[in-house]
Tab-separated table of C-alpha atoms and ligand atoms in Angstrom:
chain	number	residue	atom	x	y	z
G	1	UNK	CA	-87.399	5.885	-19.170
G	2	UNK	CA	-85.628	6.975	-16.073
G	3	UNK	CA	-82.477	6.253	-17.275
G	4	UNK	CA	-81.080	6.517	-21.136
G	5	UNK	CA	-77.737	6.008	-21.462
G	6	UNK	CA	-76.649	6.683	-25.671
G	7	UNK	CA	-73.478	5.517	-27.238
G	8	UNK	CA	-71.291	6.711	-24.352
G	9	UNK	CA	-67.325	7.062	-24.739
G	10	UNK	CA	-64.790	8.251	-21.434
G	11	UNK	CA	-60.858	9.084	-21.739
G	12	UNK	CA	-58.336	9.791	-19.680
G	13	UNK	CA	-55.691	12.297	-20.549
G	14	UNK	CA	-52.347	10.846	-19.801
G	15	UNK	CA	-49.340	12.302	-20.246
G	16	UNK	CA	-50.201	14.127	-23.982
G	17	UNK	CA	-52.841	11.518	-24.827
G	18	UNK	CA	-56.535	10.693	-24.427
G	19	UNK	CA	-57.080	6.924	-23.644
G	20	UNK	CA	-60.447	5.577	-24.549
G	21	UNK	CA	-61.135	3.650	-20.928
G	22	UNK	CA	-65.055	3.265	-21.911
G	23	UNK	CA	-66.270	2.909	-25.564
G	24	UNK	CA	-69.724	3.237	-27.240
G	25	UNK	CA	-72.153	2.035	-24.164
G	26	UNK	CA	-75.595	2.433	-24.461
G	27	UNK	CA	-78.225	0.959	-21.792
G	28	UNK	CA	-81.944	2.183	-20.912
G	29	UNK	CA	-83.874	1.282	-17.491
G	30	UNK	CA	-87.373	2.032	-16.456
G	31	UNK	CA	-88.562	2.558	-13.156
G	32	UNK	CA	-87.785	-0.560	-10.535
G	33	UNK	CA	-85.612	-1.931	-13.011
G	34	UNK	CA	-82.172	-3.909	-12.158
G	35	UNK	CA	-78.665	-3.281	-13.826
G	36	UNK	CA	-75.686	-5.439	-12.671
G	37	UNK	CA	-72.352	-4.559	-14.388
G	38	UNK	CA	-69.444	-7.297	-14.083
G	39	UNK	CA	-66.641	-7.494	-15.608
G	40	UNK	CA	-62.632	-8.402	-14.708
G	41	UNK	CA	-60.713	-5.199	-12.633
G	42	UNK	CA	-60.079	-2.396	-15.135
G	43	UNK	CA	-62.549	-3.062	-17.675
G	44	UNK	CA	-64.440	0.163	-17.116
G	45	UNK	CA	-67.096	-0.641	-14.525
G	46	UNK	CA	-66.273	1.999	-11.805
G	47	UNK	CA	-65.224	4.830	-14.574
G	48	UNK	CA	-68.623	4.010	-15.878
G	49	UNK	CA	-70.160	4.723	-12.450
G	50	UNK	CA	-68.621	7.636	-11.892
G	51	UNK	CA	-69.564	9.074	-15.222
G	52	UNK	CA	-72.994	8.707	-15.274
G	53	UNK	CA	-72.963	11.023	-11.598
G	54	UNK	CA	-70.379	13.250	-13.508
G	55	UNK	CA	-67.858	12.622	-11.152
G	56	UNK	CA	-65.267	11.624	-13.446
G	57	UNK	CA	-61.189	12.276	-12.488
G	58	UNK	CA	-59.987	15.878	-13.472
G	59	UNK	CA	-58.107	14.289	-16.019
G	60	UNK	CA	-61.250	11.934	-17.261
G	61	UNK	CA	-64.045	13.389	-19.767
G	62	UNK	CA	-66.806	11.849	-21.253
G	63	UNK	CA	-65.951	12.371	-25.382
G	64	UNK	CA	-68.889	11.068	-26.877
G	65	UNK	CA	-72.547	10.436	-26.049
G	66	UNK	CA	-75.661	11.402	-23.904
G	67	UNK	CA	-76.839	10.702	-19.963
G	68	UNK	CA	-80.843	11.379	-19.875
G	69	UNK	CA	-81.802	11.112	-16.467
G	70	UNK	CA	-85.377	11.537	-15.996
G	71	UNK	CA	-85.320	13.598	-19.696
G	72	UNK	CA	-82.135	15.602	-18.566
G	73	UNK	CA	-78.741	15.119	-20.323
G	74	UNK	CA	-76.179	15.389	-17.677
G	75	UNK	CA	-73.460	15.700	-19.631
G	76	UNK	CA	-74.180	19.261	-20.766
G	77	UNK	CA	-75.529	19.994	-17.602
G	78	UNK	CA	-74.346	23.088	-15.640
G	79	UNK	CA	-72.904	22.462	-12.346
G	80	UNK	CA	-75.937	23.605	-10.225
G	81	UNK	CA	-78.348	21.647	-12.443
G	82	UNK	CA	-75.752	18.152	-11.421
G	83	UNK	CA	-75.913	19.376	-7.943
G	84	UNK	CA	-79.817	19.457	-8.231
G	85	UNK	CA	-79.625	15.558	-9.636
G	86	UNK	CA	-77.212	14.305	-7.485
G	87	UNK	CA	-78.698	12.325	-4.452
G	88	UNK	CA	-81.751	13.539	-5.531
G	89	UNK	CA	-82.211	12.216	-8.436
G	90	UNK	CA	-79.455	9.501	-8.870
G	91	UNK	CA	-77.612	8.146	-5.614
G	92	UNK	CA	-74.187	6.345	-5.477
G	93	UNK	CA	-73.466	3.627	-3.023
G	94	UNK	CA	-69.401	4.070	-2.993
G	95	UNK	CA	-67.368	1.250	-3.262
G	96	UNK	CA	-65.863	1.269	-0.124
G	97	UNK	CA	-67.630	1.805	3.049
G	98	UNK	CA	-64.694	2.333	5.279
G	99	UNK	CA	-63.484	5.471	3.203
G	100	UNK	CA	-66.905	6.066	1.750
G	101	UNK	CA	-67.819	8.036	5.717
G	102	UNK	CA	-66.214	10.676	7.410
G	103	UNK	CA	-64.109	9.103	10.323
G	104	UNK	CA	-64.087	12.223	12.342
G	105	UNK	CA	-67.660	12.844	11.829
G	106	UNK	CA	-70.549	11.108	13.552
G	107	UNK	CA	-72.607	9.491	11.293
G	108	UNK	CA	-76.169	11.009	11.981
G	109	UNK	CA	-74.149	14.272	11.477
G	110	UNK	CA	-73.204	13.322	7.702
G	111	UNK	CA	-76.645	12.340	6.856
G	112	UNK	CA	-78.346	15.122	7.778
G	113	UNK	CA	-75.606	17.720	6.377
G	114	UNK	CA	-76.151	15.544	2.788
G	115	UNK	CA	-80.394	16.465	3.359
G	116	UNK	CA	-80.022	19.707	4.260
G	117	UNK	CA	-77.806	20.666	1.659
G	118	UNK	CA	-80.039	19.257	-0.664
G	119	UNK	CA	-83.652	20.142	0.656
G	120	UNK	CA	-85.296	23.097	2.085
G	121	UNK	CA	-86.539	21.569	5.293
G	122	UNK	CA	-85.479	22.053	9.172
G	123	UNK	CA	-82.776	20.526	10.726
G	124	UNK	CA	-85.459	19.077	13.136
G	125	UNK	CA	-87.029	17.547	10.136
G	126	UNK	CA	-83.729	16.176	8.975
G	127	UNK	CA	-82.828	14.353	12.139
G	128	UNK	CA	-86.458	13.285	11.952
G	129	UNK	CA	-86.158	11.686	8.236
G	130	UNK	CA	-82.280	9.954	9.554
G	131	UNK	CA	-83.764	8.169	12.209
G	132	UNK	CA	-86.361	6.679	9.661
G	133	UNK	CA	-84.188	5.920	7.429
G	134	UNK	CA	-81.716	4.132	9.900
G	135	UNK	CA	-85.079	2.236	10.899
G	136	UNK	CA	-85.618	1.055	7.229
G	137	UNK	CA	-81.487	0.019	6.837
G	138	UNK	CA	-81.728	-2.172	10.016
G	139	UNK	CA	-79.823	0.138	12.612
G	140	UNK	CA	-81.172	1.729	15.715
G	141	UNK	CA	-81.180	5.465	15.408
G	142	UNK	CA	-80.133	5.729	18.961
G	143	UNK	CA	-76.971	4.860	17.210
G	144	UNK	CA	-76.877	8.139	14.909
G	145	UNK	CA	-74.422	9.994	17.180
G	146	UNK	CA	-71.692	7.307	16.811
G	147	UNK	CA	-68.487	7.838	14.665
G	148	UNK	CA	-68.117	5.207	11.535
G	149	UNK	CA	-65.282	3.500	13.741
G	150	UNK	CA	-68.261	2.280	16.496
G	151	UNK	CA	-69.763	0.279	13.681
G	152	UNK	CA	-68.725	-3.215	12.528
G	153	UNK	CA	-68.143	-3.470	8.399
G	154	UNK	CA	-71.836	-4.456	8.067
G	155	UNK	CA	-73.201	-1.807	9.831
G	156	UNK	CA	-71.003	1.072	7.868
G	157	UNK	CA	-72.298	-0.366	5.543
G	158	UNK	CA	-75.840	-0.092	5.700
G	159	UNK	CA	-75.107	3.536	6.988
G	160	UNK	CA	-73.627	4.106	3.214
G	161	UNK	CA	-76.915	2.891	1.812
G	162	UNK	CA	-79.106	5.094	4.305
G	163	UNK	CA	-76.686	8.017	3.145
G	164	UNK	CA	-77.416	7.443	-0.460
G	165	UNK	CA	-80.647	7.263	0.371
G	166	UNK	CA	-81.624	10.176	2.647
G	167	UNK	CA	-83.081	12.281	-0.206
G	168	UNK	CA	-85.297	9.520	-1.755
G	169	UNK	CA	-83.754	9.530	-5.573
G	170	UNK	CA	-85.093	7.085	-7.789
G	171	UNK	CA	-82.091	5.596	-9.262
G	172	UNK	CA	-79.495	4.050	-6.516
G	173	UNK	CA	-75.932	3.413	-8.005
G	174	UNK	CA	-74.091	0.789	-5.972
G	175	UNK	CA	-70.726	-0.010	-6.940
G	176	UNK	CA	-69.490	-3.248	-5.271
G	177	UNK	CA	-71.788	-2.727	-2.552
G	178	UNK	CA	-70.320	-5.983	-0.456
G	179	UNK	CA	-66.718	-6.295	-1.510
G	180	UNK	CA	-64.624	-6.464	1.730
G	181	UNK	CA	-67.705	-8.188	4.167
G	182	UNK	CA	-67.575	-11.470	5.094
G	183	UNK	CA	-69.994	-13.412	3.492
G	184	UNK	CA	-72.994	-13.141	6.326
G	185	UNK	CA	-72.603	-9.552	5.586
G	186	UNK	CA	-72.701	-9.726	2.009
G	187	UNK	CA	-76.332	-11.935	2.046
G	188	UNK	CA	-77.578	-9.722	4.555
G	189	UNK	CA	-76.457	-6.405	2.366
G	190	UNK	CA	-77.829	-7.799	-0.857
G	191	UNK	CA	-81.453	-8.435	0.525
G	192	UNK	CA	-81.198	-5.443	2.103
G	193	UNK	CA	-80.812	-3.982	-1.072
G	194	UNK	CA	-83.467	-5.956	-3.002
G	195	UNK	CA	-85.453	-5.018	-0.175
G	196	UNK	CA	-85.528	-1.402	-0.426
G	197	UNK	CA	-85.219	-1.312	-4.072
G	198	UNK	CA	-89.105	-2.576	-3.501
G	199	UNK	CA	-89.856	0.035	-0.990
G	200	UNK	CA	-88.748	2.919	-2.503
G	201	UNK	CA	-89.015	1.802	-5.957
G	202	UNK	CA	-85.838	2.454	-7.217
G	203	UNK	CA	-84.243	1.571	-10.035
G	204	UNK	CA	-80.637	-0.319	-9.079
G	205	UNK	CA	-77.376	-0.054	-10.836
G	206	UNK	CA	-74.794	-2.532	-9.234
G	207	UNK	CA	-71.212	-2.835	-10.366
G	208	UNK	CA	-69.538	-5.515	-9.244
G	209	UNK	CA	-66.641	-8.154	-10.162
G	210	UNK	CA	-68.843	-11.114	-8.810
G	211	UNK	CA	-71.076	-12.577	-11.295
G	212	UNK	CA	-73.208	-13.976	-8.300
G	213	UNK	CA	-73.792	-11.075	-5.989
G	214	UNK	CA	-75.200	-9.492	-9.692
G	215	UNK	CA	-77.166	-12.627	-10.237
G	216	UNK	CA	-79.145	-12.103	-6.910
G	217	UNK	CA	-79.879	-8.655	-7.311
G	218	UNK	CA	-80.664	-7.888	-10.499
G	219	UNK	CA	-83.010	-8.876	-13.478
G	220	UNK	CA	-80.533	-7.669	-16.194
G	221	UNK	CA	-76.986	-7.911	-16.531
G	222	UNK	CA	-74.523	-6.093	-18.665
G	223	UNK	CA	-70.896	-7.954	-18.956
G	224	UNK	CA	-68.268	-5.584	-19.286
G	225	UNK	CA	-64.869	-5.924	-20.955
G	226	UNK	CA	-61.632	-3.227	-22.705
G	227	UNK	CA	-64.423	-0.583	-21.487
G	228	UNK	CA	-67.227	-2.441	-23.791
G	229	UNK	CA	-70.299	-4.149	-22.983
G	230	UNK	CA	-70.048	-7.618	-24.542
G	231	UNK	CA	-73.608	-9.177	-23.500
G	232	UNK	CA	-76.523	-7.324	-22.218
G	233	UNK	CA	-79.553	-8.974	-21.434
G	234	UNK	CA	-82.354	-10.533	-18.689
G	235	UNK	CA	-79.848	-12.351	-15.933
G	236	UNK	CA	-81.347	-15.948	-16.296
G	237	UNK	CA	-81.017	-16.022	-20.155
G	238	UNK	CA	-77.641	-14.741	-20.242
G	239	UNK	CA	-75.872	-16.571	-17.281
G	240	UNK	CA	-77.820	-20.252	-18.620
G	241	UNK	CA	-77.259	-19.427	-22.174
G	242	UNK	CA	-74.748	-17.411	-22.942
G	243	UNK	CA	-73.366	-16.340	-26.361
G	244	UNK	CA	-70.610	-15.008	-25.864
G	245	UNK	CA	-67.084	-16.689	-25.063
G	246	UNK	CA	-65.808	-14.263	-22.262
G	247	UNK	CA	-69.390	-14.382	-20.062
G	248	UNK	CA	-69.070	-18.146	-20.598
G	249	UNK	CA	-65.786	-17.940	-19.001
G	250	UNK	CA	-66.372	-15.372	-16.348
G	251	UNK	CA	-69.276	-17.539	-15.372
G	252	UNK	CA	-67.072	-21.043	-15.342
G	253	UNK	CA	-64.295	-19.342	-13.723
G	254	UNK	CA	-66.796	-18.881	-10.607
G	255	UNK	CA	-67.931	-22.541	-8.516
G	256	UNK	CA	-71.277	-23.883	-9.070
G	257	UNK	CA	-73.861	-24.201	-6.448
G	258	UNK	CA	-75.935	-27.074	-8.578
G	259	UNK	CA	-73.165	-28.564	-10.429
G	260	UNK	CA	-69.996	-30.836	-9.913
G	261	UNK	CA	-67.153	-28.775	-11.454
G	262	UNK	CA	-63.564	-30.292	-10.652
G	263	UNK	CA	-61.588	-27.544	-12.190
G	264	UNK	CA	-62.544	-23.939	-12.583
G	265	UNK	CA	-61.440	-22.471	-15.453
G	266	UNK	CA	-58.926	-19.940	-15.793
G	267	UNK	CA	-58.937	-17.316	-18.533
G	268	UNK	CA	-55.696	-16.974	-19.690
G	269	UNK	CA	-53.313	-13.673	-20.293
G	270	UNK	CA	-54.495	-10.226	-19.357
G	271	UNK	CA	-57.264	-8.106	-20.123
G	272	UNK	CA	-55.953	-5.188	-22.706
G	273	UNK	CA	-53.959	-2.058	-21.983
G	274	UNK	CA	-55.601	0.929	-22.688
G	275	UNK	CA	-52.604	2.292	-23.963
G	276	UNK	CA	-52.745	-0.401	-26.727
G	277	UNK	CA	-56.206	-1.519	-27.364
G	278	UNK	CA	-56.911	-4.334	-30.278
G	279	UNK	CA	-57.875	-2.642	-33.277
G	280	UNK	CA	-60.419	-5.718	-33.724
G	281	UNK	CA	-62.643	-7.500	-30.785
G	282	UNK	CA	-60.872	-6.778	-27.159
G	283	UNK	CA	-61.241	-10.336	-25.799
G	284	UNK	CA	-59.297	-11.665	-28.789
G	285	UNK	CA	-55.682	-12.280	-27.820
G	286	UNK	CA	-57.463	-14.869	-24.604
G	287	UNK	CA	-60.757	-15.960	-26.908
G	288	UNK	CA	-60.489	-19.999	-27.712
G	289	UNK	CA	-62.540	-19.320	-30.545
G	290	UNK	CA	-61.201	-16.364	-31.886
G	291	UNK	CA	-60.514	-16.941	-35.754
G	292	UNK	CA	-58.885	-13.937	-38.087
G	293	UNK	CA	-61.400	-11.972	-38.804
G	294	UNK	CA	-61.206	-11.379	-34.728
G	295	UNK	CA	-58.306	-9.415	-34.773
G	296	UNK	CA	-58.784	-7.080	-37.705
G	297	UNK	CA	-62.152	-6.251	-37.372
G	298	UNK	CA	-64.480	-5.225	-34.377
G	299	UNK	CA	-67.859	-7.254	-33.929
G	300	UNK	CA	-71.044	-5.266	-33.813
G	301	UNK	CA	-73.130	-5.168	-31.248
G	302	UNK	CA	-75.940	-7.341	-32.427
G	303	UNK	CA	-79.412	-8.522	-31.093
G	304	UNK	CA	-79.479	-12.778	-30.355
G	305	UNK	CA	-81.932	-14.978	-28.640
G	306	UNK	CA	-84.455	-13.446	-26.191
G	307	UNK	CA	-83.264	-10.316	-27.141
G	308	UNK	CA	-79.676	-10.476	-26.057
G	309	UNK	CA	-77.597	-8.121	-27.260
G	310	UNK	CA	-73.842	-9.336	-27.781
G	311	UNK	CA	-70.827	-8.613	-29.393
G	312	UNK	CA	-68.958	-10.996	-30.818
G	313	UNK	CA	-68.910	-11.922	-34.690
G	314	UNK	CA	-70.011	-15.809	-34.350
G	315	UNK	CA	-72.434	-15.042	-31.407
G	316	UNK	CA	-74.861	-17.491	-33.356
G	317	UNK	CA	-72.861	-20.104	-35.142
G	318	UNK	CA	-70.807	-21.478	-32.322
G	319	UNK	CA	-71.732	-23.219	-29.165
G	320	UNK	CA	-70.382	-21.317	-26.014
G	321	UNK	CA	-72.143	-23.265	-23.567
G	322	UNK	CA	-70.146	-26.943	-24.212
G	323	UNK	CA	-69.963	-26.904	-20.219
G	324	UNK	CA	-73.589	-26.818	-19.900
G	325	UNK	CA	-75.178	-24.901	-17.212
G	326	UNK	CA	-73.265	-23.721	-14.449
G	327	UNK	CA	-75.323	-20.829	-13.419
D	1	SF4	FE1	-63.900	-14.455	-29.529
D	1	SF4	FE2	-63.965	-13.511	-32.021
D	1	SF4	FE3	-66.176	-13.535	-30.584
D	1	SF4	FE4	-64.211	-11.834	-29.998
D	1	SF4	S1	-65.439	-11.849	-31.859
D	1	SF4	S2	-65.358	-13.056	-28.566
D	1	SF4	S3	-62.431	-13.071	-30.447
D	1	SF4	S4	-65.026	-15.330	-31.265
């Protein structure tokens, strides 16, 4: 297992109180697997990120569970022993390319700082390994000694990935890797992505808010919602059969590429506050089917078709899926 993830809980202290933003996630992934996390804003994705680099908020904390990366639990992990996994180990991909690079530092200049720090080789060597790795992202290295504002949104972009991946680490964390590119960026982003997730045989984390950009890259997806995963399973068997009522309408809410839809559907009301969260299943107060026992009591995560896990309590009595296929 390269990553283990066990029954992992994150607050934030506001004010006097700890708010439970993440609740009770577990996930595992072996090596070259795929991970997509989707989910409405504010339902945990990004906090979830964060935690697993330890890179939580001052005022966030992980209160219950265990990180094993590669067999070491990062959450009691001293500082220099995070330092050691970070970018070594387990890479992030930030969410936001523009803010993600230093804009008074020329790029080559970044990359080779983030190797150094983290390697004991020469800073000939370095420059050395940044021009590769420009190479393998699609930019010419003669373009190393240029400051982030001398690339288009694309090209920052791929700098960010050739950033996370200048010390080779075999799990690459990319939270909504192609939010804010137009969509000729976004295609070319995510094959580059798939693409090196082959050549350096990584294992690939994605959060993002778009079901589709998840359904391209990765094999498994995890939908997300009130800081809980609802559905877990392989991509194709829970975007054509889903059984749960919130991925069935995260996935309508989205247009079809094979099917006539005339109307999109909406989801109605808000996700919950975390200041008041549902004693019973989060999605209740917006769930078409939800019936009493909804609202008092909170469904178990339990383990459906194809092994699917979901968590909802009719996950196999009632038909989610009237719609038919839209994926
Ligand atoms: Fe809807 Fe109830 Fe299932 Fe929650 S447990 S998703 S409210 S049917």
């Amino acid at each position: 297992m390269v990553i283990d993830v066990r029954n992992l809980s994150i607050e934030y202290k506001i004010g006097n109180d700890y708010l439970e933003a993440v609740h009770d996630i577990s996930f595992s992934l072996t090596k070259k697997e795929s991970l997509g996390f989707v989910g409405e804003s504010g339902c945990g994705k990004s906090t979830l990120a964060y935690a697993l680099l330890n890179l939580l908020e001052e005022n966030g904390r992980i209160s219950n569970g265990e990180i094993i990366i590669n067999e070491k639990d990062i959450v009691s992990a001293t500082n220099k022993e995070i330092r050691d996994i970070r970018w070594k180990e387990i890479a992030m991909i930030f969410q936001n390319a523009m803010t993600a690079l230093n804009p008074v530092e020329k790029i080559g200049v970044q990359i080779t700082n983030a190797l150094l720090l983290h390697e004991k080789i020469s800073r000939k060597q370095a420059i050395e390994r940044a021009k590769d790795i420009f190479n393998k992202v699609g930019i010419s290295p003669s373009r190393l000694m240029e400051y982030p504002h001398e690339f288009s949104g694309g090209m920052k972009q791929r700098a960010v990935i050739a950033l996370a991946l200048i010390c080779y680490p075999n799990i690459l964390l990319a939270d909504e890797p192609t939010t804010a590119l137009d969509v000729v960026a976004q295609r070319q982003v995510l094959e580059l992505l798939v693409q090196l997730k082959e050549e350096f045989n990584l294992t690939l984390i994605m959060i993002s808010h778009d079901i589709s950009v998840v359904a391209e890259a990765c094999e498994k997806v995890a939908v997300m919602y009130g800081g809980e995963i609802m559905e877990l399973g392989n991509t194709e068997d829970v975007f054509k059969s889903s059984n749960h009522p919130y991925t069935k309408s995260l996935i309508n809410s989205f247009p079809s590429l094979y099917q006539e839809i005339s109307e999109l559907e909406q989801i109605p009301g808000y996700p919950p506050s975390l200041e008041d969260l549902p004693k019973g299943c989060p999605f209740a107060t917006r769930c078409a089917y939800a019936q009493e026992v909804c609202f008092s009591e909170k469904p178990a995560m339990r383990r459906v078709n194809n092994d699917k896990l979901v968590k909802c309590h009719f996950a196999e009595e009632l038909d989610f899926n009237k719609r038919g296929d839209s994926y």
